[in-house]
XYZ file of C-alpha atoms in Angstrom:
712
model
C 0.000 0.000 0.000
C 1.109 3.545 -0.704
C 1.584 6.164 1.989
C -1.706 7.755 0.944
C -3.606 4.461 1.161
C -2.285 3.471 4.590
C -2.746 6.958 6.079
C -6.233 7.247 4.588
C -7.168 3.867 6.016
C -5.919 4.837 9.475
C -7.686 8.229 9.424
C -10.854 6.969 7.734
C -10.680 9.476 4.863
C -10.354 9.051 1.100
C -6.921 8.172 -0.363
C -7.301 10.971 -2.944
C -7.526 13.509 -0.106
C -4.255 12.248 1.332
C -2.554 12.036 -2.069
C -3.376 15.657 -2.843
C -2.343 16.781 0.639
C 1.024 15.003 0.311
C 1.546 16.621 -3.098
C 0.761 20.060 -1.664
C 3.080 19.524 1.306
C 5.895 18.248 -0.912
C 5.456 21.350 -3.083
C 6.296 23.546 -0.095
C 2.823 24.665 0.905
C 2.162 25.430 4.568
C -0.601 23.753 6.542
C -2.521 26.999 7.312
C -2.469 27.869 3.594
C -3.674 24.417 2.535
C -6.412 24.390 5.196
C -7.752 27.810 4.185
C -7.094 28.176 0.484
C -6.889 24.647 -0.969
C -10.095 23.190 0.443
C -11.344 22.046 -2.973
C -8.164 20.018 -3.481
C -8.171 18.313 -0.063
C -11.908 17.732 0.217
C -12.129 20.322 3.019
C -9.739 18.613 5.416
C -9.282 20.762 8.501
C -5.984 21.889 9.975
C -5.912 19.128 12.582
C -6.353 16.450 9.891
C -3.669 18.045 7.731
C -1.203 18.088 10.615
C -1.987 14.433 11.325
C -1.294 13.555 7.671
C 1.993 15.477 7.803
C 3.001 13.707 11.028
C 2.063 10.264 9.676
C 3.938 10.943 6.444
C 7.070 11.984 8.328
C 6.852 8.895 10.547
C 6.362 6.479 7.645
C 9.151 7.987 5.572
C 11.493 7.747 8.571
C 10.445 4.100 9.007
C 11.274 3.343 5.373
C 14.626 5.106 5.647
C 15.478 2.940 8.646
C 14.246 -0.148 6.786
C 16.646 0.586 3.903
C 19.542 1.146 6.318
C 18.891 -2.195 8.045
C 18.517 -4.065 4.753
C 21.817 -2.645 3.531
C 23.611 -3.554 6.781
C 22.370 -7.176 6.810
C 23.060 -7.564 3.081
C 26.622 -6.349 3.634
C 27.061 -9.090 6.250
C 25.868 -11.643 3.687
C 23.095 -12.858 5.997
C 19.972 -11.581 4.234
C 17.612 -14.468 3.478
C 14.399 -14.310 1.476
C 12.393 -14.948 4.655
C 14.155 -12.167 6.571
C 13.782 -9.753 3.641
C 10.048 -10.453 3.592
C 9.742 -9.827 7.332
C 11.674 -6.577 7.047
C 9.538 -5.470 4.111
C 6.275 -6.048 5.986
C 7.332 -4.646 9.394
C 4.917 -1.856 10.320
C 6.716 -0.261 13.252
C 10.201 0.847 14.212
C 10.125 -1.538 17.187
C 9.376 -4.492 14.907
C 12.214 -3.495 12.577
C 14.683 -3.181 15.431
C 13.635 -6.579 16.818
C 14.411 -8.178 13.446
C 17.733 -6.347 13.256
C 18.765 -7.189 16.831
C 20.685 -10.438 16.019
C 22.661 -8.684 13.290
C 23.626 -5.529 15.126
C 27.281 -4.932 15.762
C 27.519 -5.400 19.505
C 30.155 -4.646 22.039
C 32.052 -7.657 23.344
C 29.227 -9.572 24.979
C 29.749 -12.876 26.764
C 28.159 -14.647 23.803
C 30.387 -12.871 21.293
C 33.504 -13.865 23.235
C 32.268 -17.462 23.291
C 31.774 -17.419 19.517
C 35.314 -16.106 19.056
C 36.513 -19.088 21.108
C 34.816 -21.435 18.659
C 31.944 -22.561 20.934
C 29.072 -22.022 18.455
C 28.868 -25.771 17.616
C 28.279 -26.592 21.284
C 25.554 -23.912 21.432
C 23.952 -25.529 18.372
C 23.931 -28.874 20.207
C 22.128 -27.320 23.177
C 19.571 -25.730 20.876
C 19.065 -28.972 18.907
C 18.124 -30.946 22.065
C 19.192 -34.148 20.331
C 20.226 -37.388 21.999
C 23.926 -38.165 22.132
C 26.020 -41.248 22.657
C 28.748 -39.164 24.282
C 28.922 -37.459 27.627
C 29.038 -33.658 27.942
C 32.681 -33.917 28.970
C 33.541 -35.933 25.865
C 31.655 -33.546 23.577
C 33.533 -30.561 25.025
C 37.050 -32.040 24.628
C 37.703 -30.771 21.046
C 37.016 -27.202 22.138
C 39.363 -26.980 25.116
C 42.344 -24.621 24.890
C 44.051 -21.872 26.854
C 40.899 -19.716 26.699
C 38.585 -22.657 27.432
C 40.421 -24.621 30.155
C 37.781 -27.251 31.025
C 34.402 -28.680 29.921
C 32.480 -26.507 32.407
C 33.951 -23.384 30.804
C 33.078 -24.723 27.343
C 29.447 -25.379 28.208
C 29.170 -22.066 30.090
C 30.338 -20.197 26.984
C 27.969 -22.197 24.768
C 25.116 -21.429 27.149
C 25.910 -17.713 26.850
C 25.462 -18.011 23.072
C 22.146 -19.834 23.567
C 20.901 -17.188 26.019
C 21.710 -14.367 23.587
C 20.090 -16.277 20.703
C 16.881 -16.569 22.706
C 16.929 -12.964 23.884
C 17.585 -11.649 20.356
C 14.769 -13.628 18.758
C 12.363 -11.065 17.218
C 9.265 -13.190 17.772
C 10.085 -13.772 21.441
C 10.828 -10.089 22.054
C 7.610 -9.028 20.346
C 5.452 -11.499 22.265
C 7.004 -10.785 25.673
C 6.779 -7.029 25.071
C 3.094 -7.322 24.191
C 2.450 -9.395 27.342
C 4.390 -6.923 29.476
C 2.378 -3.989 28.121
C -0.830 -5.846 28.887
C -0.155 -7.753 32.102
C 3.057 -6.268 33.491
C 3.060 -4.002 36.533
C 5.247 -1.036 37.430
C 6.307 -1.264 41.069
C 7.665 1.861 42.721
C 9.309 2.414 46.090
C 11.205 5.148 47.866
C 14.984 5.130 47.768
C 16.152 4.718 51.390
C 17.308 7.966 53.027
C 16.356 9.999 49.925
C 15.527 13.687 50.306
C 11.811 14.374 49.830
C 11.240 16.814 52.673
C 8.025 18.183 51.176
C 6.667 14.683 50.481
C 6.209 15.553 46.816
C 6.350 11.875 45.878
C 4.548 10.444 48.914
C 1.886 8.868 46.686
C 4.569 6.706 45.094
C 6.508 5.495 48.157
C 4.655 2.179 47.943
C 2.996 2.106 44.554
C 2.089 -0.647 42.113
C -0.031 -0.389 38.989
C -0.672 -2.448 35.876
C 1.130 -0.969 32.878
C -2.061 -0.562 30.867
C -3.720 1.358 33.714
C -0.956 3.870 34.373
C -2.021 7.423 33.599
C 0.340 9.838 31.809
C 0.809 12.151 34.804
C 1.726 9.137 36.977
C 4.361 8.015 34.465
C 5.908 11.483 34.334
C 5.837 11.856 38.118
C 7.591 8.486 38.554
C 10.177 9.438 35.929
C 10.881 12.722 37.672
C 11.088 11.007 41.066
C 13.667 8.595 39.645
C 15.700 11.381 38.068
C 15.762 13.137 41.461
C 16.820 9.846 43.098
C 13.780 9.786 45.381
C 11.986 6.877 43.722
C 13.067 3.560 42.268
C 10.793 1.813 39.764
C 10.921 -1.615 38.170
C 8.768 -3.603 35.792
C 7.387 -6.924 36.997
C 6.437 -9.378 34.241
C 4.766 -12.609 35.434
C 6.877 -15.701 34.695
C 4.204 -17.289 32.503
C 4.323 -14.261 30.192
C 8.017 -14.608 29.390
C 8.622 -18.339 29.900
C 6.005 -19.617 27.459
C 7.192 -17.464 24.494
C 10.726 -18.863 24.979
C 9.863 -22.520 25.601
C 7.398 -22.631 22.688
C 10.366 -21.954 20.396
C 13.260 -23.424 22.357
C 11.608 -26.056 24.524
C 13.752 -28.626 26.380
C 13.389 -32.312 25.535
C 13.785 -34.274 28.715
C 15.404 -37.264 26.966
C 18.218 -34.993 25.794
C 21.420 -34.599 27.856
C 21.336 -30.916 26.872
C 17.938 -30.243 28.492
C 19.339 -28.969 31.823
C 21.677 -26.644 29.939
C 18.790 -25.254 27.867
C 16.645 -24.717 30.967
C 19.458 -22.859 32.711
C 20.113 -20.783 29.564
C 16.407 -19.920 29.410
C 16.513 -18.474 32.922
C 19.740 -16.622 32.146
C 18.348 -15.258 28.866
C 15.263 -13.939 30.604
C 16.811 -12.461 33.735
C 20.063 -11.090 32.317
C 19.101 -10.059 28.789
C 15.469 -10.269 27.741
C 13.558 -8.806 30.702
C 15.905 -5.824 31.205
C 15.556 -5.048 27.483
C 11.776 -5.389 27.654
C 11.684 -3.185 30.745
C 13.614 -0.488 28.872
C 11.240 -0.817 25.908
C 8.091 -0.673 28.034
C 9.312 2.233 30.142
C 10.324 4.069 26.973
C 6.916 3.382 25.409
C 5.133 4.600 28.534
C 7.289 7.714 28.657
C 6.757 8.480 24.974
C 2.989 8.086 25.308
C 2.938 10.219 28.454
C 5.044 12.892 26.786
C 2.774 12.979 23.743
C -0.180 13.423 26.083
C 1.545 16.119 28.162
C 2.570 17.984 25.008
C -1.023 17.850 23.773
C -2.281 19.214 27.121
C 0.238 22.051 26.908
C -0.708 22.727 23.275
C -4.442 22.779 24.030
C -3.933 25.120 26.989
C -1.690 27.381 24.924
C -4.315 27.538 22.171
C -6.901 28.592 24.748
C -4.613 31.269 26.163
C -3.651 32.669 22.744
C -7.293 32.669 21.653
C -8.400 34.962 24.477
C -10.284 37.985 23.121
C -8.574 41.384 23.192
C -9.900 43.912 25.691
C -9.720 46.914 23.403
C -10.326 50.507 24.369
C -9.014 50.296 27.939
C -6.367 52.482 29.513
C -4.575 49.943 31.675
C -2.557 50.261 34.833
C -0.477 47.095 35.099
C 1.042 45.829 38.328
C 3.933 43.365 38.279
C 3.827 42.257 41.953
C 6.787 41.749 44.243
C 7.778 41.926 47.900
C 11.273 43.251 48.544
C 11.730 44.825 45.095
C 8.242 46.332 45.107
C 5.403 46.274 42.590
C 6.376 47.604 39.185
C 3.697 49.848 37.649
C 3.108 50.749 33.997
C 0.236 52.750 32.531
C -0.520 51.946 28.901
C -3.015 53.863 26.765
C -5.681 52.278 24.548
C -3.181 51.980 21.658
C -0.597 50.166 23.792
C 1.700 53.164 24.259
C 3.466 53.502 27.626
C 2.416 56.803 29.203
C 3.713 56.435 32.770
C 5.659 54.113 35.097
C 6.337 53.828 38.815
C 7.394 51.431 41.568
C 5.391 51.061 44.789
C 6.171 49.093 47.965
C 2.879 48.063 49.600
C 4.069 44.681 50.905
C 6.685 43.497 53.413
C 9.368 44.438 54.249
C 8.520 48.090 53.412
C 4.717 47.922 54.033
C 4.123 51.350 52.426
C 0.423 50.639 51.834
C -0.906 54.198 52.164
C 1.845 55.738 50.048
C 1.365 53.051 47.400
C -2.384 53.695 47.235
C -1.746 57.426 46.876
C 0.616 56.836 43.947
C -1.814 54.461 42.263
C -4.740 56.830 42.806
C -2.781 59.665 41.205
C -1.920 57.551 38.159
C -5.512 56.307 37.797
C -6.969 59.811 37.933
C -4.255 61.432 35.819
C -4.593 58.954 32.937
C -8.272 58.014 33.350
C -7.415 54.333 33.882
C -10.330 51.921 33.338
C -8.657 48.602 34.134
C -5.980 47.375 36.553
C -4.078 44.311 35.324
C -2.244 42.287 37.984
C 0.417 39.697 37.186
C -0.335 36.346 38.819
C 3.153 35.644 40.193
C 4.698 36.216 43.619
C 2.598 38.499 45.863
C -0.207 38.586 43.293
C -2.987 37.835 45.759
C -1.773 40.480 48.194
C -1.614 42.929 45.280
C -5.121 41.872 44.272
C -6.299 42.765 47.776
C -4.536 46.122 47.468
C -6.382 46.782 44.192
C -9.725 45.712 45.659
C -9.255 48.029 48.652
C -8.301 50.875 46.317
C -11.366 50.332 44.121
C -13.582 50.309 47.192
C -12.217 53.747 48.169
C -12.447 55.222 44.661
C -16.005 53.915 44.058
C -15.770 54.186 40.266
C -18.192 51.968 38.358
C -16.004 51.926 35.228
C -12.833 50.739 37.022
C -12.142 47.020 37.503
C -9.183 44.722 37.964
C -8.087 41.514 36.277
C -5.519 38.827 37.111
C -3.217 38.113 34.152
C -0.757 35.271 33.553
C 2.734 36.731 33.752
C 4.494 33.548 32.592
C 7.459 34.473 30.437
C 7.206 38.219 31.147
C 10.668 38.279 32.719
C 12.100 36.443 29.707
C 10.529 38.982 27.351
C 11.806 41.869 29.512
C 15.431 40.922 28.920
C 15.009 39.970 25.250
C 16.454 41.927 22.309
C 12.895 42.582 21.103
C 11.955 44.214 24.434
C 15.086 46.364 24.296
C 14.125 47.416 20.787
C 10.482 48.135 21.670
C 11.094 49.751 25.074
C 14.673 51.078 24.953
C 14.116 53.775 27.587
C 12.573 51.496 30.216
C 14.362 49.558 32.928
C 14.177 45.806 32.410
C 12.038 45.403 35.537
C 9.368 47.785 34.206
C 9.117 46.095 30.811
C 7.413 43.137 32.475
C 4.598 45.390 33.685
C 4.177 46.773 30.159
C 3.962 43.223 28.819
C 1.236 42.390 31.378
C -0.818 45.395 30.241
C -0.444 44.593 26.561
C -1.396 40.955 27.165
C -4.818 42.238 28.167
C -5.170 44.511 25.137
C -4.161 41.781 22.672
C -3.007 38.488 24.247
C -1.909 36.955 20.943
C 0.170 39.914 19.732
C 2.024 40.065 23.050
C 2.443 36.373 23.858
C 4.054 35.561 20.493
C 7.030 37.604 21.669
C 7.830 34.861 24.179
C 9.136 31.352 23.593
C 5.957 29.232 23.818
C 7.715 26.826 26.212
C 8.026 29.663 28.729
C 4.267 30.205 28.902
C 3.332 28.150 31.960
C 0.120 26.387 31.010
C 1.444 22.835 30.781
C 2.064 19.757 32.884
C 5.607 18.423 33.382
C 6.701 20.541 30.423
C 10.355 20.386 31.469
C 10.297 16.573 31.570
C 9.193 15.939 27.987
C 11.084 15.889 24.691
C 11.899 19.558 24.240
C 12.222 19.369 20.460
C 8.790 17.755 20.086
C 7.302 20.186 22.593
C 8.753 23.149 20.720
C 7.416 21.896 17.386
C 3.945 21.270 18.807
C 3.729 24.679 20.479
C 5.065 26.480 17.414
C 2.326 24.752 15.401
C -0.306 26.035 17.838
C 1.010 29.595 17.659
C 1.173 29.388 13.855
C -2.370 28.038 13.743
C -3.866 30.739 15.973
C -1.955 33.606 14.324
C -3.136 32.588 10.861
C -6.710 32.001 11.990
C -6.822 35.509 13.467
C -4.849 37.270 10.717
C -2.204 39.959 11.101
C -2.250 43.683 10.338
C 0.920 44.038 8.295
C 1.243 47.740 9.161
C 1.266 47.314 12.947
C 2.518 43.767 13.614
C 5.788 43.119 15.432
C 8.447 40.885 13.874
C 7.542 38.247 16.481
C 3.929 38.149 15.253
C 4.843 38.237 11.566
C 7.250 35.325 12.072
C 4.323 32.946 12.577
C 2.449 33.997 9.436
C 2.431 31.147 6.899
C 5.349 31.476 4.490
C 7.128 34.273 6.406
C 9.538 33.139 9.148
C 11.994 35.234 11.204
C 14.159 36.654 8.392
C 11.272 37.797 6.198
C 9.493 39.204 9.264
C 12.497 41.436 9.957
C 12.614 42.459 6.286
C 8.903 43.398 6.293
C 9.305 45.595 9.381
C 12.496 47.180 7.994
C 10.734 47.944 4.690
C 7.757 49.403 6.589
C 10.012 51.631 8.674
C 11.916 52.850 5.616
C 9.135 53.221 3.041
C 6.120 53.850 5.293
C 2.954 51.797 5.695
C 1.974 49.263 3.057
C -0.820 50.653 0.877
C -1.762 47.210 -0.468
C -0.961 43.522 -0.254
C 0.660 43.795 -3.680
C 3.210 46.219 -2.186
C 4.578 43.308 -0.125
C 6.207 41.984 -3.298
C 8.738 44.807 -2.987
C 10.052 43.440 0.323
C 13.541 41.942 -0.049
C 13.388 38.144 -0.112
C 9.601 37.908 -0.343
C 9.225 35.941 -3.572
C 6.156 34.529 -5.354
C 5.913 31.428 -3.116
C 6.149 33.421 0.114
C 3.571 35.886 -1.191
C 1.218 33.073 -2.180
C 1.474 31.437 1.251
C 1.240 34.597 3.368
C -0.908 37.140 1.522
C -4.297 35.806 2.652
C -3.290 36.022 6.318
C -1.904 39.575 6.127
C -4.357 42.468 6.412
C -3.953 45.943 4.942
C -6.630 48.121 6.460
C -7.789 51.392 4.798
C -5.653 50.650 1.747
C -6.239 51.083 -1.978
C -7.930 47.671 -2.338
C -10.859 47.070 0.077
C -10.428 43.292 -0.289
C -6.951 43.602 1.283
C -8.584 43.986 4.701
C -10.309 40.605 4.363
C -9.164 36.968 4.512
C -9.915 36.571 0.801
C -6.711 35.515 -0.970
C -5.493 37.801 -3.791
C -5.700 34.838 -6.186
C -9.469 34.879 -5.561
C -9.980 38.631 -6.076
C -11.365 38.164 -9.644
C -13.893 35.644 -8.292
C -14.736 37.878 -5.309
C -15.398 40.805 -7.614
C -17.686 38.656 -9.772
C -19.574 37.675 -6.591
C -19.873 41.353 -5.598
C -21.177 42.202 -9.055
C -23.651 39.333 -8.896
C -24.952 40.621 -5.560
C -24.786 44.286 -6.676
C -22.487 45.097 -3.750
C -19.311 46.982 -2.923
C -16.941 46.181 -0.048
C -17.391 49.793 1.042
C -21.169 49.397 1.450
C -22.548 49.593 4.967
C -22.433 46.413 7.056
C -26.239 46.205 7.201
C -26.459 46.340 3.406
C -23.809 43.655 2.970
C -25.497 41.416 5.530
C -28.904 41.847 3.879
C -27.636 40.953 0.402
C -25.235 38.109 1.281
C -27.273 36.186 3.851
C -29.788 34.672 1.357
C -26.911 33.256 -0.700
C -25.338 31.382 2.201
C -27.708 28.401 2.127
C -26.222 25.152 0.742
C -28.594 25.199 -2.258
C -27.757 28.787 -3.211
C -24.015 28.212 -2.706
C -24.276 25.245 -5.060
C -26.162 27.352 -7.628
C -23.665 30.222 -7.367
C -20.731 27.809 -7.717
C -22.225 26.405 -10.922
C -22.894 29.884 -12.336
C -19.399 31.196 -11.552
C -17.543 27.903 -12.151
C -16.046 28.081 -8.669
C -15.536 25.816 -5.671
C -18.184 25.848 -2.960
C -15.730 26.133 0.009
C -14.053 29.185 -1.558
C -17.430 30.792 -2.259
C -18.561 30.233 1.320
C -15.428 31.971 2.563
C -15.840 34.865 0.117
C -19.461 35.466 1.127
C -18.530 35.356 4.833
C -15.708 37.845 4.250
C -17.883 40.196 2.195
C -20.286 40.317 5.116
C -17.592 40.777 7.774
C -14.113 41.341 6.307
C -11.217 40.008 8.387
C -13.532 38.887 11.168
C -11.577 37.974 14.317
C -12.581 34.475 15.525
C -11.667 35.519 19.062
C -14.856 37.571 19.145
C -16.748 34.332 19.807
C -14.844 33.708 23.060
C -16.311 35.072 26.336
C -14.519 38.139 27.675
C -12.396 37.681 30.826
C -14.082 38.295 34.171
C -13.425 41.780 35.498
C -13.625 42.178 39.277
C -13.923 44.986 41.782
C -13.544 43.083 45.026
C -11.726 40.026 46.322
C -13.027 37.184 48.433
C -11.182 35.477 51.259
C -11.345 31.727 51.743
C -13.161 32.473 55.005
C -15.933 34.135 52.962
C -16.659 30.906 51.082
C -19.404 28.499 52.054
C -20.179 25.093 50.638
C -22.965 25.291 48.090
C -22.060 28.867 47.082
C -22.178 29.533 43.303
C -19.475 31.685 41.710
C -18.209 32.625 38.254
C -14.602 31.649 37.575
C -11.954 31.635 34.868
C -10.154 28.429 33.886
C -6.426 29.016 34.487
C -4.978 25.596 33.689
C -6.302 22.261 32.446
C -4.541 19.062 33.565
C -5.222 15.326 33.483
C -7.209 15.262 36.679
C -9.309 18.382 36.124
C -9.034 22.153 35.856
C -7.806 24.928 38.144
C -10.292 27.780 38.279
C -9.763 31.348 39.514
C -12.879 32.212 41.532
C -11.535 35.449 42.999
C -9.895 34.123 46.167
C -6.250 33.692 46.989
C -6.173 30.057 45.910
C -7.449 28.658 42.617
C -10.061 25.947 43.135
C -9.845 22.458 41.624
C -12.712 21.284 39.459
C -11.957 17.552 39.427
C -12.628 15.717 36.182
C -15.169 13.543 38.008
C -17.333 16.673 38.387
C -17.450 17.422 34.663
C -20.398 16.260 32.562
C -19.565 13.509 30.068
C -18.040 15.017 26.944
C -17.448 18.447 28.518
C -14.084 19.881 27.449
C -12.585 22.925 29.163
C -10.056 25.354 27.731
C -7.796 27.916 29.383
C -9.699 31.205 29.571
C -13.177 29.675 29.686
C -15.547 31.535 32.004
C -17.704 29.011 33.874
C -20.131 28.739 36.779
C -18.989 26.554 39.682
C -20.212 25.625 43.140
C -18.124 25.270 46.294
C -17.959 21.602 47.322
C -15.222 21.697 49.966
C -12.943 24.194 51.691
C -9.662 23.306 53.446
C -8.356 26.613 54.740
C -5.286 25.088 56.436
C -4.166 23.351 53.241
C -5.325 26.136 50.944
C -7.567 23.809 48.939
C -10.961 24.458 47.383
C -13.016 21.718 45.757
C -15.374 22.848 43.027
C -18.429 21.371 41.356
C -19.857 21.982 37.900
C -22.939 24.200 37.575
C -24.902 23.714 34.357
C -24.744 26.918 32.336
């Protein structure tokens, strides 16, 4: 089967869809471009399906490359048989390939290899044959004795080492035992004696045992971390029946044979010394890989939710980057994101300048007509939240609220070259406060300035494959940026970098051209940017917006290649892009039924998916999908845990989603845990969701709040 056929079968889609997608990918097209502007070719595959095809294609091509390498290596040794070639050709996984290659790998000097060099292979063959013999073991060993093999016991010991390695290297045995271990094996964990776990972080795993198939990803990653910190020790227990039977069914002893005891001893040696340790490594690696894939997906989903938060436009924001000894850094940012004032206040210990701090903040609020206070959620955030709530109570302004904001990565941004370029006159400590303010005004535009791995919405993100994590998170950022679209005349290089077909170098060139030549008057003007050739323009143009330019269509998500079709649609509907929104809505809505789309496609000889997009864009050009997301909760007061009562209903914002549930900010010092057992079947939560919850339990001493789901 071809790549397209096997991938299509696995994904339950048509082979032609996969074939065309592979052709588009191989031709250098980006996934956002294919998903948006090549829907007719792919049969309207969405971005998630396209990424899955790309991942499967990469995996299968890597498998075939490894297959060719192994075939060449075994052929060079002169040991490739027709049967082995067939097995290699039909192997469907890297593990299966490596099992087949195991006997032919160049190994370090193993005990078996040394025995072969001493000429003991014929004795090993006798043990494996389990034949009868008219001679004693001592007599059979005599021809093989020499300086390296001083006596019959040494001869048979060396031969047994060869037998043990032969058993352990058998691909069928390894595959069967591995499958049994994954199904029936158990991971047993204990604490390393006298290990340092003063905070009892790993207390759950001091005496822990769980079937492999029942281990959850977060448990696997916790055990791995505990081992790396030398607090825990884990081992895999495989029941004897699950490794003994696969060996004896292929190398079973015959009790009439004088070699039977030797084979039985070699079987035990093969299992305990070679096979089971190898299987344990394989199973632990498989568990870790699966757990990492899951953790990366959790991080990616949470990052998508965070980046997809709607902008809070029109606010003058006073941002507070909390701290104790070094004080709270303050930045006031106007509605366009420009820094208009900064300060540092010291309301918390050791200075405790609460009154003076409130006076400074009051002056800044009144002077700049601040409408929103944004508070970073790091150290001293809850104390700063209380400060803001007290201040709002004194000011009694209905249009002034506060909001807690994730400050993950703000310190990294503050010291970055981009921050120095954007805020050259500000101290590094104050840049973090500016970043917090701008995250409220446009979360996506600000968060793309930070390495996605530094945005703390994951689980065990430092324990997973960093390359895979980086690729997954970059894909999420790319996806969200291109779904939202980018104003080419205001975007930072960091934001432009993620536009399909652009990348870091072209992003810098676009900004440099903009600074030198002035704003872009049209999408077509992008062709004058150094290095931005026809392919880059094709991939990026639809995602770049030019507002108030010469061509009204440039402010939409309609691709320039579809402008002739869009203009024919406008003519058909007797519309202009400059017509009032109400007029465009009135004239386009009747055409958006499936029957009318089909009719229009036939009349204009166009694809239905492209027409649907064009009609949607005529009605609302460059519509921001983030408009569909609920706005963040703005607060004026803060609750204490002592104010909570079981049964109380509150609105909260989802701050992080993990395997066992979601952490929800309900306006008290501690986020509450909405355990997954409380969620309705099929309910999926995303970072930033605003939900209704009830208080199930309160543990003031431990700082824990249990939440229940309230049907919306």
